[in-house]
Coordinates of C-alpha atoms in Angstrom, one line a residue:
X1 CA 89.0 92.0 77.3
X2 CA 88.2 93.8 80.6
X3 CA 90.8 95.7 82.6
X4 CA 91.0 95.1 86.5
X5 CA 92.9 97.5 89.0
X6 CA 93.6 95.6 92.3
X7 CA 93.4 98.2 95.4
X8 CA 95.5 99.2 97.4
X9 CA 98.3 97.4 95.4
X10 CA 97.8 98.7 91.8
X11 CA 98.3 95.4 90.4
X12 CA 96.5 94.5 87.1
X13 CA 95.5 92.3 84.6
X14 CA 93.1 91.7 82.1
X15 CA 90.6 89.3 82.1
X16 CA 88.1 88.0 79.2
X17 CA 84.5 87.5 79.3
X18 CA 84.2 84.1 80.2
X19 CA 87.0 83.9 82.7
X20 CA 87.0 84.4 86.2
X21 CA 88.6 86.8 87.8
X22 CA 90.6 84.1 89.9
X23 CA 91.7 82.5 87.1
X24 CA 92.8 85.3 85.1
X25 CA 94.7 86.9 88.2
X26 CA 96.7 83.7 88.3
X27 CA 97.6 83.4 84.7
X28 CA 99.0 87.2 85.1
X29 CA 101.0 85.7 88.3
X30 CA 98.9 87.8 91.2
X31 CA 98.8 85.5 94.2
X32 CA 95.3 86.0 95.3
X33 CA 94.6 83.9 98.5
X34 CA 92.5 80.9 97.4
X35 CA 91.3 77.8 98.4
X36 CA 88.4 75.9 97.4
X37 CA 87.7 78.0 94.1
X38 CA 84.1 77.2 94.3
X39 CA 82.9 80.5 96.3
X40 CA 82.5 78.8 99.7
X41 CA 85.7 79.3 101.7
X42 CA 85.6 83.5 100.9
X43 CA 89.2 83.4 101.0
X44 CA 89.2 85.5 97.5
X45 CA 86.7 87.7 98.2
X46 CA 87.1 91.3 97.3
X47 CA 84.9 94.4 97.4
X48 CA 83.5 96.1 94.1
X49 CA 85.2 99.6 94.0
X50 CA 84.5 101.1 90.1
X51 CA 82.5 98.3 87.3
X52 CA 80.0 95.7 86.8
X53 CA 80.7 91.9 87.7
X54 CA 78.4 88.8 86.9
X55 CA 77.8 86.4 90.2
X56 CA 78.4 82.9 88.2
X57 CA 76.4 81.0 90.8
X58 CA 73.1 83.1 90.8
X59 CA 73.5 85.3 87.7
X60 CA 73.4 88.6 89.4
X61 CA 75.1 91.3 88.7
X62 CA 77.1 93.0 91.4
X63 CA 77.5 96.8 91.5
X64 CA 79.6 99.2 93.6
X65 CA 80.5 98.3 96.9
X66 CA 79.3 94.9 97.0
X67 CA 81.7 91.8 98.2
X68 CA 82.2 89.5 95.4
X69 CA 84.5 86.0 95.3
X70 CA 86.8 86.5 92.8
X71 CA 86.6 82.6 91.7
X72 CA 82.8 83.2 90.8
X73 CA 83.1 86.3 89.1
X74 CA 82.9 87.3 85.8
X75 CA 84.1 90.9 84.5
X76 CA 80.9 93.1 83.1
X77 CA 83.0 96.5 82.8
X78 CA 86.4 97.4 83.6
X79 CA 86.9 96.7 87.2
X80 CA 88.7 98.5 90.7
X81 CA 88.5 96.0 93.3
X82 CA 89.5 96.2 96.9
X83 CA 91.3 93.4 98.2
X84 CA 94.3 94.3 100.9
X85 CA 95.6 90.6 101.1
X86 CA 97.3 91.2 97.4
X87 CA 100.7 93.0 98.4
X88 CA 102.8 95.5 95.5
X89 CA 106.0 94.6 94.8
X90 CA 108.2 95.0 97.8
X91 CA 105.4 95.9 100.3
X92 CA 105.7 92.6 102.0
X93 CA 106.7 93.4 105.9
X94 CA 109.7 91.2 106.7
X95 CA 109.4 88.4 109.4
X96 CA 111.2 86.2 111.9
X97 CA 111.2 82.4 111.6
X98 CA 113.2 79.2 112.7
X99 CA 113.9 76.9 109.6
X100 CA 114.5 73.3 109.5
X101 CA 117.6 73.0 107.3
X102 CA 115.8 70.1 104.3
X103 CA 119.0 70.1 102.7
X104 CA 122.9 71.4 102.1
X105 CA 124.8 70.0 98.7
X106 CA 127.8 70.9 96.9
X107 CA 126.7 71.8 93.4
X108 CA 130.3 73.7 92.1
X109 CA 133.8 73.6 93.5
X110 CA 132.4 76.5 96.4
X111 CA 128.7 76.5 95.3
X112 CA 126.0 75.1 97.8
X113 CA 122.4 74.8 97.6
X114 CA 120.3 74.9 100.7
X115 CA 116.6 73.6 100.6
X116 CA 114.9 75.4 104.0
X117 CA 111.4 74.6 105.2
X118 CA 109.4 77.1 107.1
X119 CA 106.7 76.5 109.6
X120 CA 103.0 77.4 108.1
X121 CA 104.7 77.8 104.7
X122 CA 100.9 78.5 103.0
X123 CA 100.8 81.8 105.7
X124 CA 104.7 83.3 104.0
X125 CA 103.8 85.7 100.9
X126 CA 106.8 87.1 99.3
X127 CA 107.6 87.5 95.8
X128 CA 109.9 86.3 93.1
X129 CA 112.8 87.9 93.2
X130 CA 112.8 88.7 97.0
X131 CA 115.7 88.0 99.6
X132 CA 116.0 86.5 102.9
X133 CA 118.6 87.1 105.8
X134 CA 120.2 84.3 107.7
X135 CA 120.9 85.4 111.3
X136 CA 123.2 83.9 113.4
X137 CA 124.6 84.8 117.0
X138 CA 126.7 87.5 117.4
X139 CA 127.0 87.8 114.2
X140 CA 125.6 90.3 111.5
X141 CA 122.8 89.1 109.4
X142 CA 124.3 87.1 105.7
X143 CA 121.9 88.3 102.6
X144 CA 121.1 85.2 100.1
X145 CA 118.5 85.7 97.3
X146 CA 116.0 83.2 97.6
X147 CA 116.0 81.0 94.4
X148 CA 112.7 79.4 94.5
X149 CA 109.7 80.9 93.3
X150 CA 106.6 82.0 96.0
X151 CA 104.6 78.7 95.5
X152 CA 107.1 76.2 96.1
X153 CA 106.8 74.2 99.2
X154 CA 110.1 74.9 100.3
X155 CA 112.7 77.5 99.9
X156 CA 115.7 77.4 98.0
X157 CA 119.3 79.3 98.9
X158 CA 122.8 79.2 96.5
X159 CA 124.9 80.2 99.0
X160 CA 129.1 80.8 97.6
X161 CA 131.3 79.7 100.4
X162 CA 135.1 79.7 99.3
X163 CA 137.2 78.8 101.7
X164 CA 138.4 82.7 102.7
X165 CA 135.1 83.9 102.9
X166 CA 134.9 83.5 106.3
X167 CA 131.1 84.6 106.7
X168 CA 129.7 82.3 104.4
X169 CA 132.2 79.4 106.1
X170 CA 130.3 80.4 109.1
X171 CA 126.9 80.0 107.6
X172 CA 127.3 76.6 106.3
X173 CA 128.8 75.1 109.4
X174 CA 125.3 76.6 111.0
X175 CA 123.4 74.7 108.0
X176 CA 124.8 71.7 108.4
X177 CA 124.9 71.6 112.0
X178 CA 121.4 70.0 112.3
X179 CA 120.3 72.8 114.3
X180 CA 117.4 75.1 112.8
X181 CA 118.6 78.6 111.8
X182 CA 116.9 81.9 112.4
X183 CA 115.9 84.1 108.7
X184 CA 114.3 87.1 108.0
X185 CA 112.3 87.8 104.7
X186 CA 111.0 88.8 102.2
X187 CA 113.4 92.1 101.6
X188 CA 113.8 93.4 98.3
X189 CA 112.2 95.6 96.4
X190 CA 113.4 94.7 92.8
X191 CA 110.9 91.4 92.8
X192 CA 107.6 90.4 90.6
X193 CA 104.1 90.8 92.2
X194 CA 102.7 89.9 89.1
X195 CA 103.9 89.3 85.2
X196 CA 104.8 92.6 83.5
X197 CA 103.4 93.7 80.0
X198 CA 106.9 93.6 78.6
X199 CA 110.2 91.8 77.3
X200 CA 112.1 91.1 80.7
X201 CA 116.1 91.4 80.3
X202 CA 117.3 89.7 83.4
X203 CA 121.3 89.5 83.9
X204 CA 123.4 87.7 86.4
X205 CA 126.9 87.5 87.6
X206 CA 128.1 84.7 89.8
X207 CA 125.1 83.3 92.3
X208 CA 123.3 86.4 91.2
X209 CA 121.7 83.8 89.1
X210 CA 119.3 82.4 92.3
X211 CA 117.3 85.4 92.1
X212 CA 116.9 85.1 88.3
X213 CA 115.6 81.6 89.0
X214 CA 113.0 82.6 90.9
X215 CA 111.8 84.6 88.5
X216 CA 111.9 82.4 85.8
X217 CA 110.6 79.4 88.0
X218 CA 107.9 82.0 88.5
X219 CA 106.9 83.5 85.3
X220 CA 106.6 79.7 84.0
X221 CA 103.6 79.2 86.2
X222 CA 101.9 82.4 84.4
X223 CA 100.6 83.0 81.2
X224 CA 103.3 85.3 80.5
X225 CA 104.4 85.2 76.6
X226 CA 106.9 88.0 76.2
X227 CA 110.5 87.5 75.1
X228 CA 112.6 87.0 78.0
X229 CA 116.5 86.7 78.1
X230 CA 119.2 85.7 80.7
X231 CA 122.7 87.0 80.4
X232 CA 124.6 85.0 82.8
X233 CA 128.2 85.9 83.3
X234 CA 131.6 84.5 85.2
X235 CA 134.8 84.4 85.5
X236 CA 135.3 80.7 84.2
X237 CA 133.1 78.0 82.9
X238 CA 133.0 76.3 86.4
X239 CA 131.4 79.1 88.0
X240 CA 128.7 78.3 85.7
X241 CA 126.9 76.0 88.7
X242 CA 123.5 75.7 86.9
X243 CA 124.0 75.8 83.3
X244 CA 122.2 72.6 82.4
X245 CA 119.1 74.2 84.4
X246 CA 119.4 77.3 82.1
X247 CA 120.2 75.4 78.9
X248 CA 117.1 73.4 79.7
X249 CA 114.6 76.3 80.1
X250 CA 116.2 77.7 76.7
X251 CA 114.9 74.2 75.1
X252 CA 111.6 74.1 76.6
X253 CA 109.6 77.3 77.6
X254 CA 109.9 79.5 74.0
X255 CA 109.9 82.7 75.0
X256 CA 113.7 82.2 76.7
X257 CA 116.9 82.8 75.4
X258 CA 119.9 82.3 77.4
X259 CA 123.0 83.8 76.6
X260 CA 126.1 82.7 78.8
X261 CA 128.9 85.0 79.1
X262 CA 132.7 83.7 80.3
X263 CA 135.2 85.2 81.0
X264 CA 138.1 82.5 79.9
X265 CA 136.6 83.1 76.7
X266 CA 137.6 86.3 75.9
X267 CA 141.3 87.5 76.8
X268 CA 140.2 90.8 79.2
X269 CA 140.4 91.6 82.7
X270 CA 137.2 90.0 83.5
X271 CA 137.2 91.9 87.5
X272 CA 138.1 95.2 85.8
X273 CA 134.3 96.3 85.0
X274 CA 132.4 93.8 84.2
X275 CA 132.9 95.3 80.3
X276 CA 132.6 92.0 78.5
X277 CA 129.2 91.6 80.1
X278 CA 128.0 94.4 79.7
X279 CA 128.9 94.8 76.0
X280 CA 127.1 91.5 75.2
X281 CA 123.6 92.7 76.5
X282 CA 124.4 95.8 74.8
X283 CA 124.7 93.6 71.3
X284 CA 121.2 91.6 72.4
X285 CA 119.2 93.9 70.0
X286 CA 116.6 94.4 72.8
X287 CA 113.9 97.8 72.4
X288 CA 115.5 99.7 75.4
X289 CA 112.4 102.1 75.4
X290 CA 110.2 98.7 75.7
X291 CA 111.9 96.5 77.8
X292 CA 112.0 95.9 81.5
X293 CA 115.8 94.9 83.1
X294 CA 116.6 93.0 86.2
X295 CA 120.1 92.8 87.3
X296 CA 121.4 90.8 90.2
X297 CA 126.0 90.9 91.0
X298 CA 128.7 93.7 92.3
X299 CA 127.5 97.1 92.4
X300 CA 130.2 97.7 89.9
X301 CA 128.7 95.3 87.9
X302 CA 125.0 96.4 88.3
X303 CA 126.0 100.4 88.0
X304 CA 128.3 99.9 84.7
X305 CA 125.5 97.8 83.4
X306 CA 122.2 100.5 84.4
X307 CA 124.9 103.9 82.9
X308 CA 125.5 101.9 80.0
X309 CA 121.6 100.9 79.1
X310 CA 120.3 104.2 80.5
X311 CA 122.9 105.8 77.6
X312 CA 121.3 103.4 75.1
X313 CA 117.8 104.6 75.7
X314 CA 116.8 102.6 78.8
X315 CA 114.3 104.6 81.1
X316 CA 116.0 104.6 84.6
X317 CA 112.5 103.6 86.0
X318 CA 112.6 100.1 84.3
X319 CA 115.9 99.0 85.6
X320 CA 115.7 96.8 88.8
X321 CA 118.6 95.7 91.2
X322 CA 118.7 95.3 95.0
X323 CA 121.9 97.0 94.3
X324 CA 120.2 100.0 94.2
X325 CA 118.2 100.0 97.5
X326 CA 121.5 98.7 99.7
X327 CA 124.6 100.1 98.1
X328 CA 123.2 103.8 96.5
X329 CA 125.4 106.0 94.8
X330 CA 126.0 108.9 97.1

C-alpha cells in the first residue's frame, strides 16, 4: 500500500497497487470532483507534487510536476498531489441559496423533517457533519444540522418545534408556506472530509441525532471498517424520533453499535447534567487514547461529556462538537 497526501487539504489515504487513485480516494470518503472516470472530462486531475504515478492509458510514468487524472492513475511511490478542489474539514466557505421546500412531516409529537432542494445541487460541497442556517426576514438566522450526507440529491433538516418555541414555530410556518426559503451553509467545523483511521464515538441528545446521521449515512458509502458507536440520549422514549433508523443500521452495517439512553428509565434528574449519559459512554469500554469522539446537544451536555472523557484519558484534540466553535468556555 502507497500513502497519498492531498495538497493544500492534508487529506489522505492509502491506495494499493492496482487501484486508482480515484477509486481509492472514494473508498476513504474524499469527494474528489469526477465525472466520466475514464480520463476525458479532467475533472480529477491533479498535479504530481512528491512520487511516481503509472498513466493506465499509455503506461507512462509520471514524475514531479506533471498533471495526472486521478481515475487513470496508479500509485508507483508514496504520493503529494496538488488538487485545490478537495476542501479540509470545515474549509468550505459558506453560501447563499433559495430552496424549494420538497417536503415537511411530522415524525414525533414536536419532531419534523424537512427535505430541501437546492439549485445546481452537484456545484454545493460540504461535509458530513456540517450545518446550515435558515434565514428569514427580520429575523435572526435558526441553526439546523443538516442530516443527510454530501452525496444525496437533496438535503435533509429535523427541525424540534414545540409549541413554546416560538423561533422554530416561525420556521415551519415559513416551510410550509410554499414559498422558498433563504439558507446559508456549510458551517461547522466538527464534520468529516474524509474517513478517519479510528473507532468513531459519536453521541447525541435530542435532534442532535441529525448530525450523527449524516455521518453514518456517510461513512456507509466508504470503505471505512472501524468500530463505530452511537449513544443516543432523551428525556423519554418518544423523543426517540428515529430509533427504528438506528436499530436498523445496528442490524445491518457491522461495525455499529447503538446504545440508546432514556431517561424514564432510570429515576434521576435527567436536565440536571446530563449524568446518566454521560456515565453510559463512560461504561462503553472504548480506547480513549485511540478513539475519535463526536458530540452533538446542550453545551452542558457536550462540556460535562468532553471534562469527563478528557479525565478518562481522552486527548482534547480528538473530541469534536459545534458546541465548541459557538458557545466557548470563557
Amino acid at each position: 500500500m502507497h500513502r497519498v497526501v492531498l495538497a493544500p487539504s492534508g487529506l489522505t489515504f492509502s491506495v494499493a497497487p492496482d487501484q486508482d487513485l480515484l477509486a481509492a480516494a472514494a473508498g476513504a470518503g474524499i469527494a474528489v470532483p469526477a465525472a466520466c472516470r475514464n480520463g476525458v472530462c479532467e475533472i480529477c486531475e491533479a498535479r504530481l507534487l512528491v512520487g511516481r504515478a503509472l498513466n493506465t492509458r499509455n503506461q507512462q510514468t509520471m514524475t514531479v510536476n506533471e498533471r495526472l487524472m486521478m481515475c487513470r492513475s496508479l500509485a508507483l511511490d508514496d504520493l503529494t498531489l496538488e488538487i485545490n478542489a478537495v476542501m479540509a474539514a470545515g474549509t468550505n466557505q459558506p453560501r447563499t441559496y433559495q430552496a424549494k421546500v420538497v417536503d415537511v412531516r411530522s415524525i414525533s409529537h414536536d419532531v419534523y423533517r424537512v427535505e430541501l432542494q437546492l439549485p445546481r445541487r452537484r456545484e454545493l460541497s460540504f461535509h458530513a457533519g456540517q450545518y446550515l442556517s435558515v434565514n428569514l426576514p427580520d429575523a435572526e438566522p435558526c441553526y439546523f444540522s443538516i442530516a443527510s450526507s454530501p452525496d444525496e440529491a437533496s438535503i435533509e433538516l429535523h427541525i424540534q418545534a414545540s409549541p413554546d418555541w416560538v423561533s422554530a414555530q416561525k420556521v415551519i410556518e415559513a416551510l410550509t408556506s410554499g414559498n422558498d426559503v433563504t439558507v446559508e451553509l456549510p458551517h461547522g467545523k466538527a464534520c468529516l472530509a474524509s474517513a478517519p483511521q479510528k473507532p468513531l464515538l459519536l453521541v447525541a441528545a435530542g435532534t442532535g441525532f441529525a448530525q450523527m446521521k449524516s455521518l453514518v449515512d456517510y461513512l456507509r458509502t466508504t470503505s471505512y471498517q472501524h468500530p463505530v458507536k452511537l449513544f443516543w440520549g432523551v428525556r423519554r422514549h418518544e423523543d426517540m424520533y428515529l430509533r427504528s433508523l438506528a436499530e436498523e443500521w445496528h442490524k445491518d452495517w457491522p461495525p455499529f453499535t447503538f446504545l440508546p439512553v432514556v431517561g424514564d428509565d432510570e429515576d434521576n434528574d435527567w436536565a440536571g447534567h446530563h449524568d446518566q449519559l454521560v456515565r453510559a459512554v463512560l461504561a462503553s469500554g472504548m480506547d480513549w487514547q485511540h478513539v475519535e469522539v463526536h458530540a452533538s446537544g446542550s453545551p452542558t451536555m457536550v462540556y460535562t461529556l468532553m471534562d469527563a472523557l478528557v479525565e478518562a484519558g481522552l486527548p482534547e484534540a480528538a473530541f469534536l462538537s459545534d458546541v465548541l466553535e459557538y458557545a466557548p468556555r470563557g
